[in-house]
mmCIF file of C-alpha atoms and ligand atoms in Angstrom:
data_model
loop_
_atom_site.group_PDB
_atom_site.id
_atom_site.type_symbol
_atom_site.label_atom_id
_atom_site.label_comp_id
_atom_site.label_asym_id
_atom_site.label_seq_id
_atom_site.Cartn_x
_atom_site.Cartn_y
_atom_site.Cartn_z
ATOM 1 C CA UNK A 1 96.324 134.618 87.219
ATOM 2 C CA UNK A 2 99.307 136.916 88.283
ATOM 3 C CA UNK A 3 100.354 137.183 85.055
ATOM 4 C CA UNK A 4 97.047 138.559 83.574
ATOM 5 C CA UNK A 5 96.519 136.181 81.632
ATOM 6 C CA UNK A 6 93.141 134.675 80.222
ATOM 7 C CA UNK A 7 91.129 131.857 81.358
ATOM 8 C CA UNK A 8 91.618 130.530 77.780
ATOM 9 C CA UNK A 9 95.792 130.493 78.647
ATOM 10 C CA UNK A 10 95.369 128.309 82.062
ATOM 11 C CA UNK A 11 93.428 125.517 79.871
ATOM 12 C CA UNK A 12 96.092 125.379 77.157
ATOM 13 C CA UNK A 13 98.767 125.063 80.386
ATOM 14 C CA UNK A 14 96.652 122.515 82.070
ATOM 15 C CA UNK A 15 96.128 120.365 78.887
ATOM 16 C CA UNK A 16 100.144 120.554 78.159
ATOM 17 C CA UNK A 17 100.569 119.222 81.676
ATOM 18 C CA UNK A 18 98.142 116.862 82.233
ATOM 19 C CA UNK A 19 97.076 115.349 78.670
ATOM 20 C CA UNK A 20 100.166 115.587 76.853
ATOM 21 C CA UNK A 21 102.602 115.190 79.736
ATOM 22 C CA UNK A 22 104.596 118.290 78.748
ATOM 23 C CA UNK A 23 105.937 120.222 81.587
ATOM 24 C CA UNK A 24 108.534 122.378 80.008
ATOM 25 C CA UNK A 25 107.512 125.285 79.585
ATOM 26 C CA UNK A 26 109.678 125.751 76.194
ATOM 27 C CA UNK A 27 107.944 123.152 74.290
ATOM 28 C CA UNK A 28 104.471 124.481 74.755
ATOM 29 C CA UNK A 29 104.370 125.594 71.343
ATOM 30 C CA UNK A 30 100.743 126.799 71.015
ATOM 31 C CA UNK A 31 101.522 129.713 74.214
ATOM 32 C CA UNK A 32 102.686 133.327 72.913
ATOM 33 C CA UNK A 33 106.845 133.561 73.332
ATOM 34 C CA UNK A 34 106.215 136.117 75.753
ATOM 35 C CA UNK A 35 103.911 134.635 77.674
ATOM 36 C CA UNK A 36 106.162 131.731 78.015
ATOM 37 C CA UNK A 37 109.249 133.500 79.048
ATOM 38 C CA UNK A 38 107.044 134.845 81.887
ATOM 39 C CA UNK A 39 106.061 132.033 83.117
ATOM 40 C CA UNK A 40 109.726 130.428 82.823
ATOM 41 C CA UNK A 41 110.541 132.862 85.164
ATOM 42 C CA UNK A 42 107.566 133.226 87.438
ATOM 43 C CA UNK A 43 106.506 129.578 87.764
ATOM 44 C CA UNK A 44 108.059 125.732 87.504
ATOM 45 C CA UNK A 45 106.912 123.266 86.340
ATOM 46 C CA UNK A 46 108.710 119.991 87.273
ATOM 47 C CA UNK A 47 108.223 116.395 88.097
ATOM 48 C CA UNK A 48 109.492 114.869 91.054
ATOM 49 C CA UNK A 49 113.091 112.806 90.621
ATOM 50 C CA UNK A 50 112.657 109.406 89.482
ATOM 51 C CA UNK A 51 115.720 107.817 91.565
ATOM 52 C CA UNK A 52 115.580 104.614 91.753
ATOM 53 C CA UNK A 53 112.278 102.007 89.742
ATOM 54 C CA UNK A 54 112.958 98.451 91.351
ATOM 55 C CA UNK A 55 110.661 95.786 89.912
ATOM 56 C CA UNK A 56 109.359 93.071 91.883
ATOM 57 C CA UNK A 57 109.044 89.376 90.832
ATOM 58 C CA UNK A 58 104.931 89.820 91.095
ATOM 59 C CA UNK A 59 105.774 92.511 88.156
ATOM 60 C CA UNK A 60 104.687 95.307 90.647
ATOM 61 C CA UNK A 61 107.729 98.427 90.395
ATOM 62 C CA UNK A 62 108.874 100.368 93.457
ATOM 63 C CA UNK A 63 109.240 103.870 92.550
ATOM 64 C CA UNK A 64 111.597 106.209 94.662
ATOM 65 C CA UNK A 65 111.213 109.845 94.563
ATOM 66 C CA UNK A 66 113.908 112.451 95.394
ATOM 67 C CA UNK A 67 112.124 115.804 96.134
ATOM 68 C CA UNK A 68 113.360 119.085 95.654
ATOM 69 C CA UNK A 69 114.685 119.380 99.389
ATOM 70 C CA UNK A 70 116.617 116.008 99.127
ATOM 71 C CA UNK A 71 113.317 114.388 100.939
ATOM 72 C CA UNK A 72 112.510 110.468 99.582
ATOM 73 C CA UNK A 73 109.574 109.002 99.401
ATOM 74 C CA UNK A 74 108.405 106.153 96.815
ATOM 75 C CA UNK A 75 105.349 104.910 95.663
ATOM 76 C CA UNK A 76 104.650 101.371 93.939
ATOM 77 C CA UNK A 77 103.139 100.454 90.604
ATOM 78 C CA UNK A 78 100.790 97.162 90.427
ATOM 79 C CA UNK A 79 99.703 95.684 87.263
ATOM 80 C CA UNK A 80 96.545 93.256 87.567
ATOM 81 C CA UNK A 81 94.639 91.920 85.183
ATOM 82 C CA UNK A 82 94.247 94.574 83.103
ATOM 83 C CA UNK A 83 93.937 97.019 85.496
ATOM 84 C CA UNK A 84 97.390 99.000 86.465
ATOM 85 C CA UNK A 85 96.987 100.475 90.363
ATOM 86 C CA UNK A 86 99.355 103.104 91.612
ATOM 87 C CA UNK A 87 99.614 103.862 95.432
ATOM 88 C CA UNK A 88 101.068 106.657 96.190
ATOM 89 C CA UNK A 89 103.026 108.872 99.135
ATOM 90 C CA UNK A 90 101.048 111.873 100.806
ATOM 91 C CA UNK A 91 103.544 112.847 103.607
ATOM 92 C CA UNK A 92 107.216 112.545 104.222
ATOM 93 C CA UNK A 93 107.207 109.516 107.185
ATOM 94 C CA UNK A 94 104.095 109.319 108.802
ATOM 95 C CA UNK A 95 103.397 111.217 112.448
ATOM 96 C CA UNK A 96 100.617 108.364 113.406
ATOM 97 C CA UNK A 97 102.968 106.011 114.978
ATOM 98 C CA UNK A 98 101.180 102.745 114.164
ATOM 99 C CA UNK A 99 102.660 100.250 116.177
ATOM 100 C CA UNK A 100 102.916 97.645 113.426
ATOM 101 C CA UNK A 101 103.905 100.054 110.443
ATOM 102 C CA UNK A 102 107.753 100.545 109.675
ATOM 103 C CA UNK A 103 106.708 104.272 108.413
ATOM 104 C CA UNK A 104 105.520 104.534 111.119
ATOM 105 C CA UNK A 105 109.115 104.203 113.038
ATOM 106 C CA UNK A 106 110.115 107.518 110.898
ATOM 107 C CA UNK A 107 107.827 110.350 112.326
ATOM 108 C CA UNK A 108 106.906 112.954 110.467
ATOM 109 C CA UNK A 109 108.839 114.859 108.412
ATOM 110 C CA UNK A 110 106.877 117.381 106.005
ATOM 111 C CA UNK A 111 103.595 116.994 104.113
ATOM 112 C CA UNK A 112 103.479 116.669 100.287
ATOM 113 C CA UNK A 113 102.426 119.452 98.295
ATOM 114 C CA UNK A 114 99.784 119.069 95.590
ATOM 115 C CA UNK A 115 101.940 119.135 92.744
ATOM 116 C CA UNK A 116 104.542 116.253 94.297
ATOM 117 C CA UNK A 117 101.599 114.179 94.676
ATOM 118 C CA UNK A 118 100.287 114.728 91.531
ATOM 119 C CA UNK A 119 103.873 114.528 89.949
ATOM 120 C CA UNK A 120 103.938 110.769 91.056
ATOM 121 C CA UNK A 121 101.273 109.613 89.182
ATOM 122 C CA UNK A 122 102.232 111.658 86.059
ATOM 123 C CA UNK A 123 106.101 109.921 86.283
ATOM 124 C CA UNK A 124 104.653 106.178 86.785
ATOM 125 C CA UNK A 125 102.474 106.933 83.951
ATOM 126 C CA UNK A 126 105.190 108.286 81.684
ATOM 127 C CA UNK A 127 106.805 104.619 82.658
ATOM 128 C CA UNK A 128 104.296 102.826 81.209
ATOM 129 C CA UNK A 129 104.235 101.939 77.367
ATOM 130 C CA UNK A 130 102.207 104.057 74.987
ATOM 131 C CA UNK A 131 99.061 102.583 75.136
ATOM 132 C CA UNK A 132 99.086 101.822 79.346
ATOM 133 C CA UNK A 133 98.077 104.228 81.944
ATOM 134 C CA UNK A 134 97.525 103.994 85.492
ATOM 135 C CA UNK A 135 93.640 102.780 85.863
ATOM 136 C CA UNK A 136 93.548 103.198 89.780
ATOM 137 C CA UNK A 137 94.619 105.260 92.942
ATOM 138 C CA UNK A 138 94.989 104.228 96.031
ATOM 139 C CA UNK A 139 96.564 106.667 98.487
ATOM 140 C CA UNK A 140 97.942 104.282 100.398
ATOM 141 C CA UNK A 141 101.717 104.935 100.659
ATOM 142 C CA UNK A 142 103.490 106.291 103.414
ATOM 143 C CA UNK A 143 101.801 109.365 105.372
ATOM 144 C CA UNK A 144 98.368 109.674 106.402
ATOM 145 C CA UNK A 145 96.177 111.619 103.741
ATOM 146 C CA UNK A 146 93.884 113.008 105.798
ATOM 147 C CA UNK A 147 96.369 115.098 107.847
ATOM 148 C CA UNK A 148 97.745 116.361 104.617
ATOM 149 C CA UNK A 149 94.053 117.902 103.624
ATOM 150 C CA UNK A 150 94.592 120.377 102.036
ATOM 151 C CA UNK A 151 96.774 119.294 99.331
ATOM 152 C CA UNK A 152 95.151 115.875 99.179
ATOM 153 C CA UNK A 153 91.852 117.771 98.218
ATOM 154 C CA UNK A 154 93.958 119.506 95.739
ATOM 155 C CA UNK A 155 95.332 116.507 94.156
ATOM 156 C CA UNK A 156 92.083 114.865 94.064
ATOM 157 C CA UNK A 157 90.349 117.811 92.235
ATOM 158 C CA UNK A 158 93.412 117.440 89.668
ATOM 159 C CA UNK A 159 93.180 113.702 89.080
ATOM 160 C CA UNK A 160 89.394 114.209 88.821
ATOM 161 C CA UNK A 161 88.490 117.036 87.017
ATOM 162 C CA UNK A 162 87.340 116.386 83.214
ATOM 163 C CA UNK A 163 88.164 119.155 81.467
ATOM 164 C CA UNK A 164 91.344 120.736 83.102
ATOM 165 C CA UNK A 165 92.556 117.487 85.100
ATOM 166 C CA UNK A 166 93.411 114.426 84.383
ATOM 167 C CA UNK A 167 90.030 113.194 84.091
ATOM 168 C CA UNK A 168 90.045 109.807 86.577
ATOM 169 C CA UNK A 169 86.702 108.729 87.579
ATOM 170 C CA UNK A 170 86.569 109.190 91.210
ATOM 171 C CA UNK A 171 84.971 105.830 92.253
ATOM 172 C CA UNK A 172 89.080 104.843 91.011
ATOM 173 C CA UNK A 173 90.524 106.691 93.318
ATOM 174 C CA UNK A 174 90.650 105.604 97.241
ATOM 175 C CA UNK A 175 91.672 107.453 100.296
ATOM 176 C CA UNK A 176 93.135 105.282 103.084
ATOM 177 C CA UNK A 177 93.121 106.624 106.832
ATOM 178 C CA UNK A 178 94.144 106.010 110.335
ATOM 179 C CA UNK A 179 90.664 107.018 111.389
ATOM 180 C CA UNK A 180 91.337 111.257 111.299
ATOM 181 C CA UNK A 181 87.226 111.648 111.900
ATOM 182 C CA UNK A 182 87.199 115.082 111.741
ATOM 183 C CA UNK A 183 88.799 114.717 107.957
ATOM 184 C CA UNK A 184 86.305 112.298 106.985
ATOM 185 C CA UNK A 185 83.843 114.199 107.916
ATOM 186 C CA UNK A 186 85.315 117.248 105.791
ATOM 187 C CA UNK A 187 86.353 115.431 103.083
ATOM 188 C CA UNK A 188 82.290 114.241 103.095
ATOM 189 C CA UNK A 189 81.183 116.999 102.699
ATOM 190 C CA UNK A 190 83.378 118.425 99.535
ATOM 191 C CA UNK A 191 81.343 116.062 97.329
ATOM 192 C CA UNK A 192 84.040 114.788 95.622
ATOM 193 C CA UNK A 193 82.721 111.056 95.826
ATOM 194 C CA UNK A 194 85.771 109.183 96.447
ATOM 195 C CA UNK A 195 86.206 106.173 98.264
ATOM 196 C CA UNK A 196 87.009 105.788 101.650
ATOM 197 C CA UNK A 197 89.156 103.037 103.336
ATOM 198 C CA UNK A 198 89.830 102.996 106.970
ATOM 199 C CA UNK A 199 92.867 101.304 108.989
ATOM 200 C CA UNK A 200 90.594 99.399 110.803
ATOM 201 C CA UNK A 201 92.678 96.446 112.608
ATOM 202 C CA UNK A 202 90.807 95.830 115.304
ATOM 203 C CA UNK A 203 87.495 95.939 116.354
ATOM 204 C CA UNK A 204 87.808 96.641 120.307
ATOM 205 C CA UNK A 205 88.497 100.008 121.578
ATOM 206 C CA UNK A 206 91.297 98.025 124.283
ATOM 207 C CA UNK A 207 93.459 96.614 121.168
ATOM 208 C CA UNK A 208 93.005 99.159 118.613
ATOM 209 C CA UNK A 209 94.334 101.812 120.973
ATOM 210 C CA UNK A 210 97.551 99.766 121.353
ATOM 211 C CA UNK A 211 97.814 99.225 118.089
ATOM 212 C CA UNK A 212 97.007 102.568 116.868
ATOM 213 C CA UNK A 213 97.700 105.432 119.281
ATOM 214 C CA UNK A 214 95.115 107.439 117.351
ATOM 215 C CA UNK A 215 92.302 105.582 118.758
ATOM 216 C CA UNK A 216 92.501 107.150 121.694
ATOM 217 C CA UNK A 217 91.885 110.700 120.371
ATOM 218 C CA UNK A 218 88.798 108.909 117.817
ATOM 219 C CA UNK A 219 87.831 105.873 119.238
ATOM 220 C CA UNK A 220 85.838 102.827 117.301
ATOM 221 C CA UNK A 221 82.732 104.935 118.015
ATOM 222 C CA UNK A 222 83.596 108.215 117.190
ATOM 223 C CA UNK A 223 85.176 106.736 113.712
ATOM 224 C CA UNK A 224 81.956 104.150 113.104
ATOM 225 C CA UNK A 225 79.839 107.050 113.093
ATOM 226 C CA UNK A 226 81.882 109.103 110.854
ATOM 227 C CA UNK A 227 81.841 106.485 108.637
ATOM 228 C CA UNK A 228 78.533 105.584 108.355
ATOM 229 C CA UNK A 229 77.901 109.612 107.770
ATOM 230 C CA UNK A 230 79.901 109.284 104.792
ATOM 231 C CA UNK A 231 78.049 109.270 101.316
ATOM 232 C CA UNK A 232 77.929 106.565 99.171
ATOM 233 C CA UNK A 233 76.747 106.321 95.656
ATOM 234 C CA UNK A 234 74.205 103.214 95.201
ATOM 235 C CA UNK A 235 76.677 100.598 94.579
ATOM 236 C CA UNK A 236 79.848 102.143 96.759
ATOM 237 C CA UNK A 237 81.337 100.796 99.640
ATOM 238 C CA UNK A 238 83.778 101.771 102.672
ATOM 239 C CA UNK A 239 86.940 99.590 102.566
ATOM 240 C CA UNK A 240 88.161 98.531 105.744
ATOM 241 C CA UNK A 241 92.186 97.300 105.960
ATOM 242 C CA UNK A 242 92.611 94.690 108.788
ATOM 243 C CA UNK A 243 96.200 93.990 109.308
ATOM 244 C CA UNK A 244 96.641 90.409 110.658
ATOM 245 C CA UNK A 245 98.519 90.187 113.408
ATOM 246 C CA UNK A 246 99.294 86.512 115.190
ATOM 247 C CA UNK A 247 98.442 86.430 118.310
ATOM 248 C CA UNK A 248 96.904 90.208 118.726
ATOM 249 C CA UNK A 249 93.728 90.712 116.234
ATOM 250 C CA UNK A 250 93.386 87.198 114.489
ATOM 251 C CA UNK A 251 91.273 85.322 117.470
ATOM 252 C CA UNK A 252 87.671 84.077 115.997
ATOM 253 C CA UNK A 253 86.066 86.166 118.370
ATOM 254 C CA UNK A 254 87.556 89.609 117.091
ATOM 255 C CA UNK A 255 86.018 88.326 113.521
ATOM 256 C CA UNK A 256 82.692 88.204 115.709
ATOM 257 C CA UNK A 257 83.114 91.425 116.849
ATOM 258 C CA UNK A 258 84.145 92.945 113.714
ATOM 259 C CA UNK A 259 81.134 91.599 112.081
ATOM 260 C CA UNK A 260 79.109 92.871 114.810
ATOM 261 C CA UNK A 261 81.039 96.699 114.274
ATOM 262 C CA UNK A 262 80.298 96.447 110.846
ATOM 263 C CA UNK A 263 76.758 95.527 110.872
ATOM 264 C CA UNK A 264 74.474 98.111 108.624
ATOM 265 C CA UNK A 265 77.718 99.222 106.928
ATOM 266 C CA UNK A 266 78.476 98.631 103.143
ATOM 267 C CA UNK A 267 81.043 97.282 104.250
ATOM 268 C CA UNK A 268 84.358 95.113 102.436
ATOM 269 C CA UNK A 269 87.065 94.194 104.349
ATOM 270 C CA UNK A 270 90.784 93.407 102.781
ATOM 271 C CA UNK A 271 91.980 91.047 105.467
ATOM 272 C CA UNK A 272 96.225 92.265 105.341
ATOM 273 C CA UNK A 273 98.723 89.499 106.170
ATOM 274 C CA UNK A 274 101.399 91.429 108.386
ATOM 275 C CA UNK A 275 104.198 92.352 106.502
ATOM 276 C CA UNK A 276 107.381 91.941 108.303
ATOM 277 C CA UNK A 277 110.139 94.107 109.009
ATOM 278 C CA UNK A 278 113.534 94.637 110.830
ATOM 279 C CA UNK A 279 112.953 95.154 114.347
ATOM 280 C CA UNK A 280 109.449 94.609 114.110
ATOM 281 C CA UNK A 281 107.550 92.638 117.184
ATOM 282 C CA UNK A 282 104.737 91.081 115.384
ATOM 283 C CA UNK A 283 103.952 87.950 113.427
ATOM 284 C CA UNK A 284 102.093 86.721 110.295
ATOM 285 C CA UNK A 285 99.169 84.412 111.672
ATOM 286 C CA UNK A 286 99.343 80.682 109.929
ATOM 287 C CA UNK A 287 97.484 80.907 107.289
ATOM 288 C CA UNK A 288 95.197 78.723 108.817
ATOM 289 C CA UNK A 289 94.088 80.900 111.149
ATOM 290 C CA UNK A 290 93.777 83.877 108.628
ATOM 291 C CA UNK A 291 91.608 81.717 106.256
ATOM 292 C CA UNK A 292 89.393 80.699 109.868
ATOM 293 C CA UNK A 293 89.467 85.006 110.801
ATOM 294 C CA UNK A 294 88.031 84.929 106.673
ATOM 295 C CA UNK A 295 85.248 82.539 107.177
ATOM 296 C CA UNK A 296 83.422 84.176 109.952
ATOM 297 C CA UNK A 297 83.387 87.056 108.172
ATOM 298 C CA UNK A 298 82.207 85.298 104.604
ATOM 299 C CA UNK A 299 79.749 83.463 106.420
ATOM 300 C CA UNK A 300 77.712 86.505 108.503
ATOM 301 C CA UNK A 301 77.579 87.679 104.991
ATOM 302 C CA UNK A 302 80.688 90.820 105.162
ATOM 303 C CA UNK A 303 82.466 90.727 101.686
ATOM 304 C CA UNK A 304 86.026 90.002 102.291
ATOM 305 C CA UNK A 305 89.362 89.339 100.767
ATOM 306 C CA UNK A 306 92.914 88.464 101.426
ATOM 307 C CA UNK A 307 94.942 91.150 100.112
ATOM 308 C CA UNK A 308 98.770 89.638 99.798
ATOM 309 C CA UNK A 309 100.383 92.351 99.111
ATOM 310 C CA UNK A 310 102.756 92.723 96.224
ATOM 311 C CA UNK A 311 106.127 93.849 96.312
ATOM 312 C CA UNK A 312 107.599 92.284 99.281
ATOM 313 C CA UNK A 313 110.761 91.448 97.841
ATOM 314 C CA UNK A 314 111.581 95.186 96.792
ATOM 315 C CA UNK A 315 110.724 96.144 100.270
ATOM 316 C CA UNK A 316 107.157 97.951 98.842
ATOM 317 C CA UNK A 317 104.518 96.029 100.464
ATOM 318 C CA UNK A 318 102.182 97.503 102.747
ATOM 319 C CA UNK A 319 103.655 98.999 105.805
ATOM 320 C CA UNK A 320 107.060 98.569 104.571
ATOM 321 C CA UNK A 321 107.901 101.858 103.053
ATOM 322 C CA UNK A 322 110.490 103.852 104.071
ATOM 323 C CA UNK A 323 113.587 105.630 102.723
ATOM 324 C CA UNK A 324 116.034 107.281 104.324
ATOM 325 C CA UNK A 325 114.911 111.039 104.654
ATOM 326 C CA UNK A 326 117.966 113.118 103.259
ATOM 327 C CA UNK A 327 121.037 112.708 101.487
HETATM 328 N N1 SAH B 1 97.952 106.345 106.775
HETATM 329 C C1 SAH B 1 96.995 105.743 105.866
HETATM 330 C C2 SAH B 1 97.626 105.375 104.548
HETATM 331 C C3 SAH B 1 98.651 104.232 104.644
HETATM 332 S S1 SAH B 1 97.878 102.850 103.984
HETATM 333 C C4 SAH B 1 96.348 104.567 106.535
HETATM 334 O O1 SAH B 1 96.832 104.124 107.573
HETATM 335 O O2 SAH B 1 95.329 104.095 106.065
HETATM 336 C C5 SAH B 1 98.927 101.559 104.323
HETATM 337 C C6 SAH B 1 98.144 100.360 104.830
HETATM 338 O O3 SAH B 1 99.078 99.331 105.181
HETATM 339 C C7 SAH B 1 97.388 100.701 106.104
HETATM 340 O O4 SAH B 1 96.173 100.012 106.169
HETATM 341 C C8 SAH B 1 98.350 100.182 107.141
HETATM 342 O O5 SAH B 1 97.737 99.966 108.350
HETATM 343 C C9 SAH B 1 98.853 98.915 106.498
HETATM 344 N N2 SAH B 1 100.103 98.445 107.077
HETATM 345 C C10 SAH B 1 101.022 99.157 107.736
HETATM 346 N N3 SAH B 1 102.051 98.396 108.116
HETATM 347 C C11 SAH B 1 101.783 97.150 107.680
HETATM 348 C C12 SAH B 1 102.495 95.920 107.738
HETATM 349 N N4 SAH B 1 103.685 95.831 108.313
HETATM 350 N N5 SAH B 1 101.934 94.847 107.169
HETATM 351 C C13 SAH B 1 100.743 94.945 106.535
HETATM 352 N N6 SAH B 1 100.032 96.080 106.446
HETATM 353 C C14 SAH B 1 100.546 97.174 107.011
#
């Protein structure tokens, strides 16, 4: 590093960080005085601003972040059986203008940087009690991952990485995208085994384009194919998020279809009731009609779930994120 110091110095920094959750630089007591004092005034180390942690009735916890610039963006905490899943915020707003997502309403303002990303995960852990940590990732919060690559690749080699990391297996971690194809196929080939989840929510070309101006850039085909390129350890699968939407995606013969896109994919599908929002134009389908949209899929064979999402009362259920930008 810049400061000429050994290899031997950066693993006694990273295990402070990430093992012991230390990140001033004061109280790393095993590090030479001088070295220290260098680094004080060379490098920070700091976490992200824990504003506001709102818990939810489903005993999920909204976390807001205040960044360094006066930026907000949260992430939420879900505890289920046994497991404890964080999702978490790549971007500032979101520049992909879903038609159905409220973080979607706020454009982009700046991509995350490796460290803020990281320093989410290390704060909800620090929430938990002694013996808890978060058990899974999902990168699911508000920005798309995929157009913050470089620093998602970052993160993930942070969270992953044995020895100098923070050691998470990465079949735990999941990246969820719009459909960027040209970052799935990068982030294919770095190896780093991850899974993948795709925005799906439709499965003709006609409505996902409304739905999701990105389609028209990567259509169904263009992403399918991208997807199916994408490596999978013996047991993986690709996720695929299906917001229901009354009226728009929920019709029996868009399950067909979907079943028919999917076919020779290892495939599950979370099946998302829409979440509702101020302003918003959609609807939540009767449940009826979700459970019907379920069936066809169960039945031809696709695993698939209904993934209510938690936190709707503390405004941190899918789709719903969003904080005012600066204050
Ligand atoms: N940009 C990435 C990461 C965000 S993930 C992506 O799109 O995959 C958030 C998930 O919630 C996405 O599947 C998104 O489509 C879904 N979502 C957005 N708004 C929603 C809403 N109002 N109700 C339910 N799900 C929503």
């Amino acid at each position: 590093m810049e400061l000429g110091a050994s290899p031997y110095r950066g693993r006694q920094l990273a295990t402070w960080i990430y093992r012991k959750g230390v990140t001033d630089v004061a109280e790393m007591s095993d590090l030479p005085r001088d070295f220290r004092t260098a680094l004080a005034e060379r490098a920070r180390t700091a976490l992200p601003e824990l504003e506001r942690a709102t818990p939810s009735q489903d005993g999920s916890q909204k976390l807001v972040f205040r960044l360094e610039d006066g930026a907000r963006v949260s992430a939420v905490v879900m505890p289920d059986d046994g497991r404890v899943t964080l999702c978490l915020s790549t971007q500032v707003g979101c520049g992909y203008a879903c038609a159905f997502c409220l973080t979607g309403t706020m454009g982009l303002t700046r991509n995350l940087t490796a460290s803020e990303i990281v320093g989410q995960l290390l704060v909800a852990n620090s929430l938990l009690s002694e013996d808890e940590r978060v058990t899974h990732i999902v990168f699911m919060g508000m920005g798309e991952p995929l157009a913050n690559y470089a620093a998602l690749v970052q993160s993930l080699r942070i969270l992953t990485d044995a020895k100098l990391g923070l050691g998470y297996s990465p079949r735990r971690l999941t990246v969820s995208t719009v459909g960027l194809v040209s970052g799935i196929e990068k982030l294919a080939r770095e190896g780093l085994k991850v899974n993948l989840a795709i925005s799906l929510h439709a499965a003709a070309d006609e409505v996902r384009s409304r739905l999701m101006p990105v389609n028209r850039a990567w259509n169904l085909e263009a992403l399918m194919r991208a997807v199916r390129a994408y490596p999978l350890a013996p047991r993986q699968h690709v996720f695929f998020e299906y917001v229901m939407l009354d009226g728009v995606n929920d019709a029996p013969e868009e399950a067909q279809r979907l079943v028919r896109l999917l076919r020779g994919v290892r495939a599950k599908v979370n099946l998302i009731p829409f979440n509702d929002w101020d302003g918003s134009t959609f609807r939540r389908p009767p449940l009826a009609r979700i459970l019907a949209f379920q069936s066809i899929l169960l039945e031809a064979g696709v695993t698939t779930t209904v993934r209510w999402s938690k936190g709707e009362d503390i405004g941190a259920a899918c789709g719903q994120l969003k904080e005012p930008a600066v204050a």
